[in-house]
PDB file of C-alpha atoms in Angstrom:
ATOM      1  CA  UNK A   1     -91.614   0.735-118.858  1.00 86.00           C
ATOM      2  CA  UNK A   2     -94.972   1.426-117.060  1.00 88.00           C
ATOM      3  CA  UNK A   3     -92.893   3.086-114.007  1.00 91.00           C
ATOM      4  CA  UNK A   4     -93.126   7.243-114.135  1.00 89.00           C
ATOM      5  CA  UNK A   5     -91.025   9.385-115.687  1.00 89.00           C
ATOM      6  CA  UNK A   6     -89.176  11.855-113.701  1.00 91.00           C
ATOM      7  CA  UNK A   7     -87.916  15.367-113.860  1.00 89.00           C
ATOM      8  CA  UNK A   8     -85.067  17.167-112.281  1.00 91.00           C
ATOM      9  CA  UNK A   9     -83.885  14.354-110.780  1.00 93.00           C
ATOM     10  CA  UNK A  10     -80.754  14.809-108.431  1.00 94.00           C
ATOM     11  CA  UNK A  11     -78.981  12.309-105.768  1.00 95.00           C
ATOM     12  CA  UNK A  12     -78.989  13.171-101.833  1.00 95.00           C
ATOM     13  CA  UNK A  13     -75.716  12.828-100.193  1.00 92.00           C
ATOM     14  CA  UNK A  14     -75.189  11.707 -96.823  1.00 90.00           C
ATOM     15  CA  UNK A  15     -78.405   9.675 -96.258  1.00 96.00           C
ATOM     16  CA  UNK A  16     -78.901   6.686 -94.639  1.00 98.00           C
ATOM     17  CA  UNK A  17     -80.922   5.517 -97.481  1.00 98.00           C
ATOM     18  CA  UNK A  18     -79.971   6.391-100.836  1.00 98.00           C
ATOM     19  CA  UNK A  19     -82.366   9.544-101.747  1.00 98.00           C
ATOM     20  CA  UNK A  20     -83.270  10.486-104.811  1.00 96.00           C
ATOM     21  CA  UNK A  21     -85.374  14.274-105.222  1.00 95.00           C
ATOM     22  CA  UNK A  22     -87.133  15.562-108.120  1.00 94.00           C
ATOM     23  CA  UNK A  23     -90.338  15.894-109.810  1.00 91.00           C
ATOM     24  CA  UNK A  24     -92.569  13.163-110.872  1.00 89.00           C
ATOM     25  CA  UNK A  25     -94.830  13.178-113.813  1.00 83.00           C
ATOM     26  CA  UNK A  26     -98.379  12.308-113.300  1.00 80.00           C
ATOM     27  CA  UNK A  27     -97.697  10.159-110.390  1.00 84.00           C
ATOM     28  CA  UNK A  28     -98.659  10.313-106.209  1.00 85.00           C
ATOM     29  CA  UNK A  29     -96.466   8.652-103.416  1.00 85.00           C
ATOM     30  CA  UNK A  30     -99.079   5.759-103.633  1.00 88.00           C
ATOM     31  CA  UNK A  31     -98.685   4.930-107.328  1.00 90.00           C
ATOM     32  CA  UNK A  32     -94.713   4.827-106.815  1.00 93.00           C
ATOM     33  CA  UNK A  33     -95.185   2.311-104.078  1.00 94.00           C
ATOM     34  CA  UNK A  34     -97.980   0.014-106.241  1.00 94.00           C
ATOM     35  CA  UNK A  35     -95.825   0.057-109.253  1.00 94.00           C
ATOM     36  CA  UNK A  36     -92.409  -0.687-106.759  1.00 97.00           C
ATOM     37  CA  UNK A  37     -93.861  -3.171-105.142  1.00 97.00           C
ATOM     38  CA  UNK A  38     -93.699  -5.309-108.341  1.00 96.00           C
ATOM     39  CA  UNK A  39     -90.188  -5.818-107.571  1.00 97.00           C
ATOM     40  CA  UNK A  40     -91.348  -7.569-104.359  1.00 98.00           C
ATOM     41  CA  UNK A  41     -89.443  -8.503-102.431  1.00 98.00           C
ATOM     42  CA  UNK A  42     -86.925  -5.656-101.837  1.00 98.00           C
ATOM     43  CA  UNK A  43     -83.933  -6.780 -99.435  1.00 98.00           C
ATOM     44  CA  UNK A  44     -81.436  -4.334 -99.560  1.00 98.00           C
ATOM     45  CA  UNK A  45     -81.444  -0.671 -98.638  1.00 98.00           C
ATOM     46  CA  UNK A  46     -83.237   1.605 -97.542  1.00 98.00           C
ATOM     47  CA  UNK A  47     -83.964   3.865-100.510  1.00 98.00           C
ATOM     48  CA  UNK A  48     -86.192   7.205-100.571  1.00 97.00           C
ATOM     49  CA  UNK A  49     -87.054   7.418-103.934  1.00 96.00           C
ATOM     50  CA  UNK A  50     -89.144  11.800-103.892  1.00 95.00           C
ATOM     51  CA  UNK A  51     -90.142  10.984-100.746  1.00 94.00           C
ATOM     52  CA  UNK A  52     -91.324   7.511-100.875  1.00 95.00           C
ATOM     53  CA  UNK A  53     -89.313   5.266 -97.979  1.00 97.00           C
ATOM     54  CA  UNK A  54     -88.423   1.851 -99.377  1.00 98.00           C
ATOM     55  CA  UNK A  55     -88.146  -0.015 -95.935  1.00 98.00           C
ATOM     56  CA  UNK A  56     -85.622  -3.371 -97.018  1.00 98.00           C
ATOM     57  CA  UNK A  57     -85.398  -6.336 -95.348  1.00 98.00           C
ATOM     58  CA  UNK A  58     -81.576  -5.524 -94.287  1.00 98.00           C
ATOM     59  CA  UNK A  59     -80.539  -1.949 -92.800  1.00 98.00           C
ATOM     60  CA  UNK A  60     -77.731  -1.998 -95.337  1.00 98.00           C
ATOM     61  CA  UNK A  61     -76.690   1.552 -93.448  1.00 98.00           C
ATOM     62  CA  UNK A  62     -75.547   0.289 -90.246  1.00 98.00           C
ATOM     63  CA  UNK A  63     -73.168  -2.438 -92.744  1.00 98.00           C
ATOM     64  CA  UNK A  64     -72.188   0.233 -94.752  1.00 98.00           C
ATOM     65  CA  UNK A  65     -71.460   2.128 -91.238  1.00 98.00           C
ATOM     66  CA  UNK A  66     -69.328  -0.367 -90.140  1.00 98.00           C
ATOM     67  CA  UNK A  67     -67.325  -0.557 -93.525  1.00 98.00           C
ATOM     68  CA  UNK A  68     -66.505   2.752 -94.958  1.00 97.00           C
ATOM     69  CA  UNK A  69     -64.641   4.701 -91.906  1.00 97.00           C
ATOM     70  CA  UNK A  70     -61.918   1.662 -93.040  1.00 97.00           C
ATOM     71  CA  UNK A  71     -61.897   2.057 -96.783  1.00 97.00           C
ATOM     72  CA  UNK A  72     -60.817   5.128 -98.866  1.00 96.00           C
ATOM     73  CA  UNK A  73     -63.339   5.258-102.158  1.00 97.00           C
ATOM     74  CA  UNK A  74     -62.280   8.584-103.841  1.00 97.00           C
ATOM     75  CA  UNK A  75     -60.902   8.177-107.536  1.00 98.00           C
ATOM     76  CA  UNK A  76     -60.950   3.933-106.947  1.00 98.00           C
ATOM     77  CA  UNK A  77     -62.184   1.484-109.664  1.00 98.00           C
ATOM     78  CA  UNK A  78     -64.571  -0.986-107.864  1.00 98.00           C
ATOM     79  CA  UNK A  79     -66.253  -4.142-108.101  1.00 98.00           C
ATOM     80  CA  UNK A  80     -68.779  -5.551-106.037  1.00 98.00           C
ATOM     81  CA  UNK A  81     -69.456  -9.171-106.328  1.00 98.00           C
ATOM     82  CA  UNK A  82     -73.050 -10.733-105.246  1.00 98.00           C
ATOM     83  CA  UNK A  83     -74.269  -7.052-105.303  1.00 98.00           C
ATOM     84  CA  UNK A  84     -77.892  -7.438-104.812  1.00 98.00           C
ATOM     85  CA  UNK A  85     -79.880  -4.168-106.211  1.00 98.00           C
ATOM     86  CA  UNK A  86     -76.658  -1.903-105.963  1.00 98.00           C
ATOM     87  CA  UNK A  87     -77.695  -0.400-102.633  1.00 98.00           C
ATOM     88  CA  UNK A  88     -73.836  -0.142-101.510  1.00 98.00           C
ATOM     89  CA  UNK A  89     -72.398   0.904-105.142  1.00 98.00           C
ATOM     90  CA  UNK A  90     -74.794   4.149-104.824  1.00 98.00           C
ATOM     91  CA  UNK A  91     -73.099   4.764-101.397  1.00 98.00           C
ATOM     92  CA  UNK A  92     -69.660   4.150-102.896  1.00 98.00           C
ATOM     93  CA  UNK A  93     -70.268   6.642-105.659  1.00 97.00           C
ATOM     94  CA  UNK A  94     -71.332   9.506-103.550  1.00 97.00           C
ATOM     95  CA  UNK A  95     -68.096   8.428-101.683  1.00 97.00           C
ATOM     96  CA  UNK A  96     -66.421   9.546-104.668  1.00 97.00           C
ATOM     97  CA  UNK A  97     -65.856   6.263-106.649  1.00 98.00           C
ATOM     98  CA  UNK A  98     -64.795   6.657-110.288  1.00 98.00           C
ATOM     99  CA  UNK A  99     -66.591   3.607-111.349  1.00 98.00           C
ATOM    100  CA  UNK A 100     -69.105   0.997-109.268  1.00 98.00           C
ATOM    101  CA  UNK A 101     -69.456  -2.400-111.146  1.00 98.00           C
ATOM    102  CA  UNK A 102     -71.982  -4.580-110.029  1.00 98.00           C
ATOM    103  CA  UNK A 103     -72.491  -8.439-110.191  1.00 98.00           C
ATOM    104  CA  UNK A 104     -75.629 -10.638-109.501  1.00 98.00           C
ATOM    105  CA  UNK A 105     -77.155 -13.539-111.317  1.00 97.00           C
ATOM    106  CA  UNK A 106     -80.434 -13.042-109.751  1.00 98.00           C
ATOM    107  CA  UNK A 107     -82.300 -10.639-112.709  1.00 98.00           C
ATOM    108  CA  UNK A 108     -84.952  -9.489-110.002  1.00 98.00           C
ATOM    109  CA  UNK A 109     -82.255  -7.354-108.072  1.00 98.00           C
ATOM    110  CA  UNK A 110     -81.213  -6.347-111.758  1.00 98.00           C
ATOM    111  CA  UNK A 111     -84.445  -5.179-112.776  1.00 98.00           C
ATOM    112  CA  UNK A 112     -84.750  -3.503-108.594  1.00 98.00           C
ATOM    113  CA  UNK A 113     -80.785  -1.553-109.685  1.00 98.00           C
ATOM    114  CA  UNK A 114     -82.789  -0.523-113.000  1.00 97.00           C
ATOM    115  CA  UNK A 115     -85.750   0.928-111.484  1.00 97.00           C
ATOM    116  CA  UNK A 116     -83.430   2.706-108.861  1.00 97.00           C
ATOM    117  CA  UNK A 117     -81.448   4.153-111.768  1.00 96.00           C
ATOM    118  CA  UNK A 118     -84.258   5.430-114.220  1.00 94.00           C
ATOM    119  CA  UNK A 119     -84.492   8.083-111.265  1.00 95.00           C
ATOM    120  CA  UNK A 120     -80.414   8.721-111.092  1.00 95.00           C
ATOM    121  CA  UNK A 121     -79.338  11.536-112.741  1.00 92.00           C
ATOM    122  CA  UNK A 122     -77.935  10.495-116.199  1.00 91.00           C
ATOM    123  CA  UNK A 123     -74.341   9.291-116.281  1.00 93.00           C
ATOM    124  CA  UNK A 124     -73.231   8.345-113.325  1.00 97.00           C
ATOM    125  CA  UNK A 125     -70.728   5.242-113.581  1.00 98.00           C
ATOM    126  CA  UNK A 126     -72.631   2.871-112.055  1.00 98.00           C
ATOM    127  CA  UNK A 127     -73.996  -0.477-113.634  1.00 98.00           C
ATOM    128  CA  UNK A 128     -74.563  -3.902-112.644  1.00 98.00           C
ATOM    129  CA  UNK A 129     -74.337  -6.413-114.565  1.00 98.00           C
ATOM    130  CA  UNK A 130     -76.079 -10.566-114.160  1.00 98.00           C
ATOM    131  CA  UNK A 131     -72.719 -11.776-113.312  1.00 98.00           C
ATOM    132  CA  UNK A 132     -70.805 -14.297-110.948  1.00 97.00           C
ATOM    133  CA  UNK A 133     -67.235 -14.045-109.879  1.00 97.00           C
ATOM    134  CA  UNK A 134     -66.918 -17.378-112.236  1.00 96.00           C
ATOM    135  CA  UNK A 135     -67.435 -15.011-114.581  1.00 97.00           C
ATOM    136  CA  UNK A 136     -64.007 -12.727-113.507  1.00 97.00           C
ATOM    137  CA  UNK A 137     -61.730 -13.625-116.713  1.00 95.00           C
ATOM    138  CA  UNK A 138     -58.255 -15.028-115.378  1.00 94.00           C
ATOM    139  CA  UNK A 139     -55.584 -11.775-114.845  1.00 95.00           C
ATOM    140  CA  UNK A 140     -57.749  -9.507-115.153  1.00 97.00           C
ATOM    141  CA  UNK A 141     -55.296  -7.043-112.496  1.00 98.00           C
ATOM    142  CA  UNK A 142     -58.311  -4.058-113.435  1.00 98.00           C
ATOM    143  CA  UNK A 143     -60.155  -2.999-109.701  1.00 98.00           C
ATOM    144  CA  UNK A 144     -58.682  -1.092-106.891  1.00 98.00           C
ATOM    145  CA  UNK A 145     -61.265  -2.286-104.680  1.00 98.00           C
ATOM    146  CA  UNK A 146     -63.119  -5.332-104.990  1.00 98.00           C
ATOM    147  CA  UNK A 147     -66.377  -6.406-102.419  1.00 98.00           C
ATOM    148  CA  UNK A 148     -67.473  -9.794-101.531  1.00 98.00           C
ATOM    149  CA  UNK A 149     -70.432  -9.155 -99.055  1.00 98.00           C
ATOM    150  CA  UNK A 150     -72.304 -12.325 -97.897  1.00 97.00           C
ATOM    151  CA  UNK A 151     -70.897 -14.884-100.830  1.00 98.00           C
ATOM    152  CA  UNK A 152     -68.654 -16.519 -99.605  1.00 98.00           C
ATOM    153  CA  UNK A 153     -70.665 -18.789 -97.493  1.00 98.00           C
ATOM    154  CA  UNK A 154     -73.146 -19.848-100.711  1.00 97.00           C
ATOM    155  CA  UNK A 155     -70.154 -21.246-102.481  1.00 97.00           C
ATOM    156  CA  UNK A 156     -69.242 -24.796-102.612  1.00 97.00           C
ATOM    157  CA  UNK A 157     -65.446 -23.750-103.100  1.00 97.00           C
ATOM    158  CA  UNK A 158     -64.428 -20.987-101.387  1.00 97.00           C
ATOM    159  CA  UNK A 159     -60.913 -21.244-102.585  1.00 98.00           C
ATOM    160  CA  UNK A 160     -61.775 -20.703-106.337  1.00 97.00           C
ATOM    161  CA  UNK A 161     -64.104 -17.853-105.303  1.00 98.00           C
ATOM    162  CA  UNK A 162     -61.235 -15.930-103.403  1.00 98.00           C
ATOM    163  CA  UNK A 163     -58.610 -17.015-106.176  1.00 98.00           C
ATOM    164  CA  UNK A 164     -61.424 -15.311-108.623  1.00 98.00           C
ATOM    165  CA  UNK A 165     -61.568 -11.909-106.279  1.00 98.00           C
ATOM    166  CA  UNK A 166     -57.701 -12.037-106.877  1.00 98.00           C
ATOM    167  CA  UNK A 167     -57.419 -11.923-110.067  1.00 98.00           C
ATOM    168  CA  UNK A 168     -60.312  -9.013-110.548  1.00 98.00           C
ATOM    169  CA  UNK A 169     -57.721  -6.716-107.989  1.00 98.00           C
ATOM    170  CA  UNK A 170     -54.933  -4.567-109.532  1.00 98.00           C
ATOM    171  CA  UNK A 171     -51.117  -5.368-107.688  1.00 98.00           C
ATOM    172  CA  UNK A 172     -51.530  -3.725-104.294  1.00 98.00           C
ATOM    173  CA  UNK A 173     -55.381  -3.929-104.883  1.00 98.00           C
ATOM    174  CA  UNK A 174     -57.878  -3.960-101.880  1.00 98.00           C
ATOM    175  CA  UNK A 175     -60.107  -6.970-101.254  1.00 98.00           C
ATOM    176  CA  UNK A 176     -63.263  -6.427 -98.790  1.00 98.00           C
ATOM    177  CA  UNK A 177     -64.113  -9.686 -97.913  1.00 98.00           C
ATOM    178  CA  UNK A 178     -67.662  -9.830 -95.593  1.00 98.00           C
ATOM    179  CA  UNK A 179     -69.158 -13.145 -94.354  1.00 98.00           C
ATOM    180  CA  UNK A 180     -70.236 -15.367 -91.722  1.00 98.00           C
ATOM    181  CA  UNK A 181     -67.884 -16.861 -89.140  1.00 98.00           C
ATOM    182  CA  UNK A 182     -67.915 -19.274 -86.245  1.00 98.00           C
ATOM    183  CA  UNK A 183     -66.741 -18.401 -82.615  1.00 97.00           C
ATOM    184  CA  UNK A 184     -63.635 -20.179 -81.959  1.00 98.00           C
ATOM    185  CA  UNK A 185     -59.773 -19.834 -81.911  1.00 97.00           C
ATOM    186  CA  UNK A 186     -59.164 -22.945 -84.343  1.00 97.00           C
ATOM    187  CA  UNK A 187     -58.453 -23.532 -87.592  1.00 98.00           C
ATOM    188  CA  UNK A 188     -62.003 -24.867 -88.048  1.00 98.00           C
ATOM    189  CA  UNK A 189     -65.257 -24.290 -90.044  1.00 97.00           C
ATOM    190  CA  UNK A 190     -68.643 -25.455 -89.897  1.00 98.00           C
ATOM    191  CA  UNK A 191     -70.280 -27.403 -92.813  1.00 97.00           C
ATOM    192  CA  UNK A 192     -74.105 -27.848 -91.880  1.00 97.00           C
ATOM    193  CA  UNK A 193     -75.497 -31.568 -92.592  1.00 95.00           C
ATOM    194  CA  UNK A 194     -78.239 -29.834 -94.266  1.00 95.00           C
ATOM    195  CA  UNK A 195     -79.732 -25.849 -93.601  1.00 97.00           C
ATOM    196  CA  UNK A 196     -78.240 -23.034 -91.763  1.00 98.00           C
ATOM    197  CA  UNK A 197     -81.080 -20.503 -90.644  1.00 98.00           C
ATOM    198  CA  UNK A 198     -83.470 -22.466 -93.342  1.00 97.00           C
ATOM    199  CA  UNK A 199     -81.030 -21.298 -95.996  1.00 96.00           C
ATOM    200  CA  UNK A 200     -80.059 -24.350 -98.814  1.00 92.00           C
ATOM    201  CA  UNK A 201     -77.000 -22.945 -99.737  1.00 95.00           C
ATOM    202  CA  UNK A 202     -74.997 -22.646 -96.638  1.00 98.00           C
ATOM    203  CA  UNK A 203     -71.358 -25.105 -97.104  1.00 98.00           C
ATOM    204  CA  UNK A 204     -68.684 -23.055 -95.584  1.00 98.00           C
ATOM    205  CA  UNK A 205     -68.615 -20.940 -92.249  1.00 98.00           C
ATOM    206  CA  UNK A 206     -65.316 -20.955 -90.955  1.00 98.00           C
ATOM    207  CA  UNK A 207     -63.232 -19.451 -87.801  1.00 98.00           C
ATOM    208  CA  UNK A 208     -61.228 -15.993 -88.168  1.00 98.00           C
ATOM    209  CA  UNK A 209     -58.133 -17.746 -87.906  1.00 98.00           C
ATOM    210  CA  UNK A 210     -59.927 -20.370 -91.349  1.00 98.00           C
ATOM    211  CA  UNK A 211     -60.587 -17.325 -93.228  1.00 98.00           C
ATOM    212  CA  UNK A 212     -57.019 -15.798 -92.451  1.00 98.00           C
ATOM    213  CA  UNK A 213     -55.661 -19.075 -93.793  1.00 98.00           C
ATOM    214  CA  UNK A 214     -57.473 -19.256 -96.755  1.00 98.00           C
ATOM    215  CA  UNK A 215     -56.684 -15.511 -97.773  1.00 98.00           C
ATOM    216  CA  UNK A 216     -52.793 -16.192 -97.428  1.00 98.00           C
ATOM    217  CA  UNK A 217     -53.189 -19.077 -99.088  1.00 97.00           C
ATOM    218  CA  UNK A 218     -54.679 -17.991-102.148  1.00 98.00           C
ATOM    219  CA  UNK A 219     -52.432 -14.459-102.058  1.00 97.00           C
ATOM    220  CA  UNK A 220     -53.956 -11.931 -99.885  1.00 98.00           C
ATOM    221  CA  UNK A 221     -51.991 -10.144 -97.537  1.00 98.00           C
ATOM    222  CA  UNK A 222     -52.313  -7.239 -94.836  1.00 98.00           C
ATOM    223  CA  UNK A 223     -55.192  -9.216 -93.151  1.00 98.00           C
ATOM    224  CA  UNK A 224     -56.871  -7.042 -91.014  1.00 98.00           C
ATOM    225  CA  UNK A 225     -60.254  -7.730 -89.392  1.00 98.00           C
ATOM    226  CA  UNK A 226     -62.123  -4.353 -89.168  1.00 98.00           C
ATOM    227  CA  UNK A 227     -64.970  -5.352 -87.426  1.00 98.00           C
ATOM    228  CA  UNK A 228     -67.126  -8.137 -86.313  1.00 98.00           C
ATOM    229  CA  UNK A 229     -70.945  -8.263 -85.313  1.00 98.00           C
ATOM    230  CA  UNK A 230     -73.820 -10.210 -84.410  1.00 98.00           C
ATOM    231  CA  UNK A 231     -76.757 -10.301 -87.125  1.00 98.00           C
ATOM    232  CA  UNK A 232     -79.696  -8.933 -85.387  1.00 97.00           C
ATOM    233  CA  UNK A 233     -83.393  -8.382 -85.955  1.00 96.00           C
ATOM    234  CA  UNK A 234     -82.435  -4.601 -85.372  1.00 97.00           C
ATOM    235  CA  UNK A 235     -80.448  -4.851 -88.937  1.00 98.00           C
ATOM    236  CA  UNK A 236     -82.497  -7.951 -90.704  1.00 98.00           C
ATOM    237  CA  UNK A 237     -86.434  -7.910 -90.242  1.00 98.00           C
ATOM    238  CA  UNK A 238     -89.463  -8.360 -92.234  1.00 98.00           C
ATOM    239  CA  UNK A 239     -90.893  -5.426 -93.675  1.00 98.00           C
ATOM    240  CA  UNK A 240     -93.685  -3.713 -95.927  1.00 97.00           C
ATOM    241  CA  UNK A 241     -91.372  -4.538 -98.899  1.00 98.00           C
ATOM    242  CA  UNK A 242     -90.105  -7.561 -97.733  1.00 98.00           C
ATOM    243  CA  UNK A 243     -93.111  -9.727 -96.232  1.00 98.00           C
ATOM    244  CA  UNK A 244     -91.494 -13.355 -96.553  1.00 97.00           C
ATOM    245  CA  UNK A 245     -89.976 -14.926 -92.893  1.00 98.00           C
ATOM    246  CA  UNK A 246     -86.642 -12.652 -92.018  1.00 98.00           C
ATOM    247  CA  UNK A 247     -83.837 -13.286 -89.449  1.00 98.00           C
ATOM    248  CA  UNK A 248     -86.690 -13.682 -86.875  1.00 97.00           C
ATOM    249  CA  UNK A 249     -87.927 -16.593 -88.000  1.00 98.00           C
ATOM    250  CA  UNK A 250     -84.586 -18.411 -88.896  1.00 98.00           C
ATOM    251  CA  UNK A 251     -83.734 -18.418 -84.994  1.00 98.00           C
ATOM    252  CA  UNK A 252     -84.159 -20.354 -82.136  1.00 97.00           C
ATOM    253  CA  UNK A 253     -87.443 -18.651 -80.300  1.00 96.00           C
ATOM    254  CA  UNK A 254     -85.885 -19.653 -76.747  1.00 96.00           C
ATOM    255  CA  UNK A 255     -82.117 -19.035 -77.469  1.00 97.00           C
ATOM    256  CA  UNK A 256     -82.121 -16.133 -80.226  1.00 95.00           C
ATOM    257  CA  UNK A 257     -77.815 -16.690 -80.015  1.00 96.00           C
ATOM    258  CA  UNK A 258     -78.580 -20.015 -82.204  1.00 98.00           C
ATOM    259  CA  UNK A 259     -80.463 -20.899 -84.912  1.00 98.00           C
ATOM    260  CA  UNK A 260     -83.773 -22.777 -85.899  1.00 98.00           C
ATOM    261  CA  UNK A 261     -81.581 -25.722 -86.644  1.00 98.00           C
ATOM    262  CA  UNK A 262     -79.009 -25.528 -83.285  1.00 98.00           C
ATOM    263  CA  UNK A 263     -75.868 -24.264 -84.714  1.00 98.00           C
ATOM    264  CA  UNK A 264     -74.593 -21.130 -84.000  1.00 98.00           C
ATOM    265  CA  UNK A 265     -76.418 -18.071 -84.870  1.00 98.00           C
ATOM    266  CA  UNK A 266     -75.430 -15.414 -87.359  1.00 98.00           C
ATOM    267  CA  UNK A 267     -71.858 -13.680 -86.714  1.00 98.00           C
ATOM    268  CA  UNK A 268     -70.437 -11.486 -89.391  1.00 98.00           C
ATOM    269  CA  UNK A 269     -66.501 -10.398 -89.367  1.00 98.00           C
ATOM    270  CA  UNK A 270     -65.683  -8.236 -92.481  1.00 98.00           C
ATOM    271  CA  UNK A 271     -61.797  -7.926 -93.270  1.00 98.00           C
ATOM    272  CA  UNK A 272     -59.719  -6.327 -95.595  1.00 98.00           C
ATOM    273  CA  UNK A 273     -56.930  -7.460 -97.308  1.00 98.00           C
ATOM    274  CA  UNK A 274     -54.344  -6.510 -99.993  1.00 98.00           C
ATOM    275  CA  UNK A 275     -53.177  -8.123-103.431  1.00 98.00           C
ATOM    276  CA  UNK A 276     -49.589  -8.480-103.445  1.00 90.00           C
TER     277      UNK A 276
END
């Protein structure tokens, strides 16, 4: 409520960061950051709200680089699960989605979307909602694409939450499915005894060939990996807006390849698949 109101607000295309332009009320640059800053800490992005850069943790571009050359967003019905603040739904929209749904349980990224959106122009189809994908009724058969972006790994079943991505998808449906692997040509995954890079909430990191196996299994076809990269302090740092330890300090100081705790460092694949 205390954040400023806005005039002639209108969305930037073709930004790295999503831009918004317009005319404050009563408010400089600095104020904007102050009153932003509550939101601390910010970890998606970037965002350039009339002028003010929001420097995230994550470089959510160069994902979002690697992702939509593969993916055709025009007229689709979409649902991103573990959203965050709804840094790729904005990007999907100008990409000519008919409808961005978010999901996050975490009400800080909620209240981050909000603030993002009092600045939108009005009516754009975009929302997120405090949501998990245990929260996807059964059948639904609604989305034409639906996003799992760095979940899969914080769930202690993976199998129920790719069943759950399933059922959100329309027959024929397109499931983006982005998370963190192992290198190796098994069937194999890595459980860690207790952290992975500090984080808790780490069960399931599995090979390409795992991950293939689990989508068949629970329905997916068309498997196709699209692209697969190392997690770098290039894409994941500590910044202004995010001042806690980043990627930096969750790796091995002498071998940056591993992590903190000795296993493998950070390798994302991303892969679509289809609902058939």
């Amino acid at each position: 409520n205390q954040l400023p109101q806005a005039s002639n607000s209108r969305l930037v295309p073709d930004r790295d960061a999503v831009t918004v332009h317009g005319e404050l009320t009563n408010c400089d640059q600095a104020t904007l950051q102050q009153m932003l800053m509550a939101f601390h800490p910010w970890r998606k992005g970037p965002f350039d709200l009339f002028g003010l850069s929001v420097d995230t943790e994550w470089r959510s571009c160069l994902k979002w680089d690697r992702l939509a050359p593969h993916l055709e967003f025009r007229e689709r019905r979409i649902l991103d699960v573990g959203c965050g603040n709804g840094y790729y739904g904005w990007r999907m929209l100008q990409a000519g989605a008919s409808l961005v749904l978010g999901f996050d349980p975490f009400l800080l990224f909620l209240m981050q979307f909000e603030a993002v959106r009092r600045y939108m122009p009005p009516g754009l189809p975009h929302y997120v909602l405090p949501l998990t994908d245990e929260d996807i009724p059964a059948r639904l058969n609604l989305f034409d694409v639906t996003l799992s972006m760095g979940v899969l790994y914080h769930r202690t079943s993976p199998i129920d939450h790719l069943q759950s991505l399933w059922h959100s998808l329309r027959l024929g449906g397109t499931l983006v499915l982005e998370t963190l692997i192992i290198e190796s040509d098994e069937l194999t995954n890595l459980m860690p005894q207790d952290r992975y890079a500090k984080m808790r909430n780490v069960w399931f990191i599995p090979s390409i060939p795992m991950l293939q196996l689990w989508l068949n299994r629970t329905g997916f076809r068309d498997v196709k990996v699209i692209d697969v990269t190392r997690t770098t302090p290039n894409e994941q740092r500590r910044t202004d807006w995010m001042t806690f330890e980043s990627l930096a300090d969750f790796l091995d100081p002498v071998d940056p390849d591993r992590t903190i705790e000795g296993h493998p460092g950070p390798i994302r694949v991303m892969i679509t698949a289809r609902k058939s």
